[in-house]
Coordinates of C-alpha atoms and ligand atoms in Angstrom, one line a residue:
M1 CA 109.2 44.4 207.2
T2 CA 112.1 44.3 204.8
F3 CA 114.5 47.2 205.6
K4 CA 116.7 46.6 208.5
G5 CA 116.5 48.8 211.6
N6 CA 115.8 52.4 210.9
Y7 CA 117.3 52.5 207.4
G8 CA 114.7 54.9 206.1
Q9 CA 115.1 57.5 208.8
G10 CA 116.2 61.0 207.8
A11 CA 114.5 61.1 204.5
G12 CA 112.4 64.1 205.3
R13 CA 115.3 66.1 206.4
R14 CA 117.2 65.2 203.2
A15 CA 114.2 66.1 201.1
Q16 CA 114.0 69.5 202.8
S17 CA 117.7 70.2 202.4
S18 CA 117.5 69.5 198.7
G19 CA 114.7 71.9 198.4
G20 CA 112.3 69.5 196.8
S21 CA 110.8 66.1 197.0
G22 CA 113.5 63.4 197.4
R23 CA 117.1 64.0 196.7
A24 CA 118.5 66.4 194.2
P25 CA 119.2 64.7 190.9
G26 CA 122.7 64.4 189.6
R27 CA 122.2 67.2 187.2
S28 CA 119.4 69.7 187.6
M29 CA 117.7 70.8 184.5
G30 CA 115.8 73.7 186.1
P31 CA 112.4 74.9 184.9
G32 CA 113.8 76.5 181.8
A33 CA 114.5 73.2 180.2
L34 CA 110.8 72.3 180.5
A35 CA 109.9 74.8 177.8
L36 CA 110.9 72.2 175.2
P37 CA 107.5 70.4 174.9
M38 CA 105.8 73.7 174.4
M39 CA 108.1 74.6 171.6
L40 CA 107.2 71.4 169.8
G41 CA 103.7 72.6 169.9
G42 CA 100.7 71.0 168.2
G43 CA 98.9 70.0 171.3
G44 CA 99.7 66.7 172.9
I45 CA 101.7 65.0 170.1
G46 CA 105.0 66.8 170.8
S47 CA 104.9 65.9 174.5
V48 CA 103.7 62.3 173.9
L49 CA 106.5 61.7 171.5
L50 CA 109.0 63.2 173.9
V51 CA 107.7 61.0 176.6
L52 CA 107.9 57.9 174.4
L53 CA 111.4 58.7 173.2
L54 CA 113.1 59.7 176.4
L55 CA 111.4 58.0 179.3
F56 CA 112.4 54.5 180.3
L57 CA 109.4 52.8 181.7
F58 CA 109.0 50.0 184.2
G59 CA 106.1 48.2 182.6
G60 CA 105.0 48.0 179.0
F61 CA 101.7 49.7 179.5
G62 CA 102.9 53.3 179.7
G63 CA 103.1 55.4 176.6
G64 CA 100.0 57.4 177.3
G65 CA 101.9 59.5 179.7
G66 CA 101.9 62.7 177.7
Q67 CA 99.0 65.1 178.1
Q68 CA 98.2 68.3 176.4
A69 CA 101.5 70.2 176.3
G70 CA 100.0 73.3 177.8
Q71 CA 98.9 71.5 180.9
G72 CA 102.4 71.1 182.2
Q73 CA 103.1 74.8 182.6
G74 CA 102.5 76.3 185.9
Q75 CA 102.6 72.9 187.7
Y76 CA 106.2 72.9 188.3
Q77 CA 105.8 74.6 191.7
S78 CA 103.2 72.2 193.1
Q79 CA 105.2 69.1 192.5
G80 CA 107.9 70.3 194.8
G81 CA 105.5 70.3 197.7
Y82 CA 105.5 66.6 198.1
N83 CA 106.5 65.9 201.7
L84 CA 108.6 63.1 202.9
E85 CA 108.9 64.3 206.5
H86 CA 107.0 61.3 207.8
C87 CA 109.9 59.2 206.6
D88 CA 111.8 60.5 209.6
A89 CA 109.7 58.3 211.9
P90 CA 111.3 55.0 213.1
N91 CA 110.7 52.2 210.7
A92 CA 109.0 54.4 208.2
A93 CA 110.7 52.6 205.2
N94 CA 108.8 49.5 206.2
E95 CA 105.5 51.3 206.9
Y96 CA 105.0 53.8 204.1
D97 CA 105.3 53.1 200.4
D98 CA 106.9 56.4 199.6
C99 CA 109.5 56.1 202.3
R100 CA 110.2 52.6 201.1
A101 CA 110.8 53.9 197.6
E102 CA 113.1 56.6 198.9
A103 CA 115.0 54.2 201.1
T104 CA 115.3 51.7 198.2
A105 CA 116.8 54.4 196.0
R106 CA 119.3 55.2 198.6
S107 CA 120.3 51.6 199.1
V108 CA 120.6 51.2 195.3
D109 CA 123.1 54.1 195.4
D110 CA 125.0 52.3 198.3
V111 CA 125.2 49.1 196.4
W112 CA 126.1 50.4 192.9
S113 CA 128.7 52.9 194.2
H114 CA 130.8 49.7 194.8
L115 CA 129.4 47.3 192.3
L116 CA 129.9 49.5 189.2
P117 CA 133.6 50.2 189.8
D118 CA 134.3 46.6 190.9
Q119 CA 132.6 44.8 188.1
A120 CA 132.5 47.3 185.2
G121 CA 135.4 49.6 186.0
L122 CA 133.1 52.7 185.9
E123 CA 132.6 55.4 188.3
Y124 CA 129.1 55.7 189.8
R125 CA 127.1 58.9 189.9
Q126 CA 124.2 59.3 192.3
A127 CA 120.8 59.2 190.7
G128 CA 117.9 61.4 191.7
I129 CA 114.6 59.9 193.0
H130 CA 111.5 62.0 192.6
I131 CA 108.4 60.8 194.3
F132 CA 105.3 62.6 193.0
K133 CA 101.5 62.5 193.1
G134 CA 99.4 62.9 190.0
D135 CA 101.6 64.5 187.5
V136 CA 105.1 65.8 187.2
N137 CA 107.4 67.9 185.0
T138 CA 110.7 66.3 184.2
G139 CA 113.8 67.0 182.2
C140 CA 112.1 64.7 179.6
G141 CA 108.8 66.5 179.6
F142 CA 105.5 66.4 181.4
A143 CA 104.1 63.0 182.6
T144 CA 101.3 61.7 184.7
S145 CA 100.9 58.7 187.0
D146 CA 99.4 56.7 184.1
T147 CA 102.9 56.4 182.7
G148 CA 104.0 54.3 185.6
P149 CA 107.5 54.6 187.2
F150 CA 110.1 55.8 184.7
Y151 CA 113.7 57.1 184.4
C152 CA 114.6 60.2 182.6
P153 CA 118.3 60.3 181.5
R154 CA 118.3 64.0 180.9
D155 CA 118.0 64.8 184.6
E156 CA 119.3 61.4 185.7
T157 CA 116.2 61.0 187.9
A158 CA 113.8 58.1 188.5
Y159 CA 110.1 59.3 188.9
L160 CA 107.6 57.3 190.8
D161 CA 104.0 57.8 192.0
V162 CA 103.4 55.1 194.7
S163 CA 99.7 54.7 193.6
F164 CA 101.3 52.6 190.8
F165 CA 101.6 49.7 193.2
N166 CA 97.8 49.4 193.1
Q167 CA 98.0 49.2 189.3
L168 CA 100.5 46.3 189.7
R169 CA 97.9 44.4 191.7
S170 CA 95.3 44.8 189.1
L171 CA 97.7 43.2 186.6
G172 CA 98.2 40.2 188.8
G173 CA 101.4 41.5 190.4
S174 CA 102.1 42.0 194.0
A175 CA 102.3 45.2 196.1
G176 CA 104.5 43.4 198.6
P177 CA 107.7 45.1 199.8
L178 CA 110.2 43.4 197.6
A179 CA 107.9 43.8 194.6
Q180 CA 107.8 47.6 195.3
E181 CA 111.6 47.7 195.8
Y182 CA 112.1 45.7 192.5
A183 CA 110.1 48.5 190.7
T184 CA 112.3 51.3 192.1
A185 CA 115.5 49.3 191.6
H186 CA 114.6 48.6 188.0
E187 CA 114.3 52.3 187.2
M188 CA 117.6 52.9 188.9
G189 CA 119.0 50.1 186.7
H190 CA 118.3 52.4 183.7
H191 CA 120.5 54.9 185.4
I192 CA 123.4 52.4 185.5
Q193 CA 122.8 51.8 181.7
H194 CA 122.9 55.6 181.2
I195 CA 126.3 55.7 182.9
E196 CA 127.4 52.7 180.8
G197 CA 126.4 54.6 177.7
T198 CA 124.1 51.8 176.5
L199 CA 120.7 53.2 177.4
G200 CA 120.4 55.1 174.2
L201 CA 120.4 51.8 172.3
S202 CA 116.8 51.2 173.5
D203 CA 114.2 52.3 171.0
Y204 CA 110.6 51.6 171.8
K205 CA 109.7 52.4 168.2
N206 CA 111.6 49.4 167.1
P207 CA 110.1 46.7 169.3
G208 CA 110.3 42.9 169.0
E209 CA 111.5 39.9 171.0
D210 CA 115.1 40.3 169.8
S211 CA 115.1 44.1 170.0
A212 CA 117.6 46.3 171.8
A213 CA 114.6 47.7 173.8
V214 CA 113.8 44.3 175.2
A215 CA 117.5 43.6 176.0
I216 CA 117.8 46.9 177.9
E217 CA 114.6 46.2 179.9
L218 CA 115.6 42.7 180.8
Q219 CA 119.0 44.0 181.9
A220 CA 117.3 46.5 184.1
D221 CA 115.3 43.7 185.7
C222 CA 118.5 41.8 186.2
Y223 CA 120.2 44.9 187.8
A224 CA 117.2 45.1 190.2
G225 CA 118.0 41.5 191.1
L226 CA 121.7 42.5 191.7
W227 CA 120.6 45.1 194.0
A228 CA 118.5 42.6 196.0
H229 CA 121.4 40.3 196.2
Y230 CA 123.8 42.8 197.7
A231 CA 121.2 44.7 199.8
E232 CA 120.6 41.4 201.5
Q233 CA 124.2 40.4 201.7
Q234 CA 125.2 43.7 203.2
Q235 CA 122.3 43.5 205.7
I236 CA 120.6 46.6 204.4
L237 CA 117.6 44.3 204.1
E238 CA 116.4 41.6 206.4
P239 CA 116.9 38.2 204.9
I240 CA 114.6 37.9 201.9
S241 CA 111.8 35.3 202.5
E242 CA 110.6 32.8 200.0
E243 CA 107.3 34.6 200.0
Q244 CA 108.8 38.0 199.3
L245 CA 110.9 36.6 196.5
K246 CA 107.8 34.9 195.0
E247 CA 106.0 38.3 195.1
A248 CA 108.8 40.0 193.2
I249 CA 108.9 37.3 190.5
Q250 CA 105.1 37.4 190.3
T251 CA 105.3 41.1 189.7
A252 CA 108.1 40.8 187.1
Q253 CA 105.9 38.3 185.3
A254 CA 102.8 40.4 185.6
I255 CA 104.4 43.2 183.6
G256 CA 105.7 40.9 180.9
D257 CA 104.6 42.0 177.5
D258 CA 102.7 38.8 176.8
N259 CA 100.7 39.1 180.0
I260 CA 99.8 42.8 179.3
Q261 CA 98.8 41.9 175.7
R262 CA 96.6 39.1 176.9
R263 CA 95.0 41.2 179.6
S264 CA 94.3 44.0 177.2
G265 CA 92.3 41.5 175.1
G266 CA 94.8 41.3 172.3
Q267 CA 96.8 38.5 170.7
V268 CA 100.3 37.7 172.0
D269 CA 102.5 39.3 169.5
P270 CA 106.3 39.1 170.2
D271 CA 107.0 41.5 167.3
A272 CA 105.4 44.3 169.5
W273 CA 107.4 43.5 172.7
T274 CA 109.4 46.3 174.3
H275 CA 110.1 44.8 177.8
G276 CA 110.2 41.0 177.4
S277 CA 107.9 38.2 178.2
S278 CA 106.7 37.3 181.7
E279 CA 109.1 34.3 181.8
Q280 CA 112.0 36.4 180.6
R281 CA 111.4 39.2 183.2
G282 CA 111.1 36.7 186.1
K283 CA 114.3 34.9 185.0
A284 CA 116.2 38.2 184.5
F285 CA 115.5 39.3 188.0
M286 CA 116.5 35.9 189.4
A287 CA 119.8 35.9 187.3
G288 CA 120.9 39.0 189.0
Y289 CA 119.6 38.0 192.5
T290 CA 121.2 34.5 192.5
T291 CA 124.6 35.4 191.0
G292 CA 125.4 39.0 192.1
R293 CA 127.3 39.3 188.8
M294 CA 126.8 42.0 186.2
A295 CA 128.2 39.5 183.7
A296 CA 125.0 37.4 184.3
C297 CA 123.0 40.5 183.2
D298 CA 124.8 41.0 179.9
T299 CA 121.8 40.9 177.6
L300 CA 123.6 43.1 175.1
N301 CA 126.4 40.6 174.9
R302 CA 129.1 43.3 175.5
G303 CA 131.5 41.0 177.3
V304 CA 133.0 43.9 179.2
Y305 CA 132.2 42.8 182.8
Q306 CA 134.5 41.2 185.2
Q307 CA 133.9 37.5 185.3
Ligands
ZN1 ZN1 112.4 49.9 182.2

């Protein structure tokens, strides 16, 4: 049990009132915008490219998220049917993975709405969270669960299928509560970068140890650590146990590029990294968690944060 009291209660009502699953995104694209992958035509290539270019992934093993472009059409309706009503139950945020993700997104909003003005002098805009099953149409195109959790800057929404937490286990990660919350808070970290105007620096097509892509991903890990720091301090979360912290670090390490390369039977090749090594990812999360300072997450060396 990580969330304090009944933090998650009311999610179902909010979901209903926003007319879909989870909260409404900051800017709604509407189904019309989803025609773009179709226009690129040529089967799956257009939508795969679109997914690679515009989605910001949690792990390094996505990229296969695009399917045949035509399959996305007509499924826009079904994704809205995802139901979070069970999240109204007492303690649901601690009992159900989807309610936990929803509650995490909300507490990330709580934390950043103060943190971003205080430490970066920027106004916060609420992010959307969209919990889905199987596949989903987004402002960035069509994606499936295989992509893993991701953030789409075009509709300012994080997308997550909670079945991903089982994939994490198979990579040597944990599906413990803080590990799951880290995944959600990482995607919301990309939303912060989007507001900062730096997210566009990331380019998965130009990978490498010293790439902007890696710097952006490590910063998102660090931002997830910042969230954990303040969620604990503000008593949104119960005090984080050693065990939970270990699980979160273990998970950050599991999705390090070197671990994924090793597990997929390949050589460790730093020139192909997009998210950073296991060691870097674990350290980045801890840098945010222990300091609570955006300045400690300044992987882009911008020097613009309050010291
Ligand atoms: Zn990411």
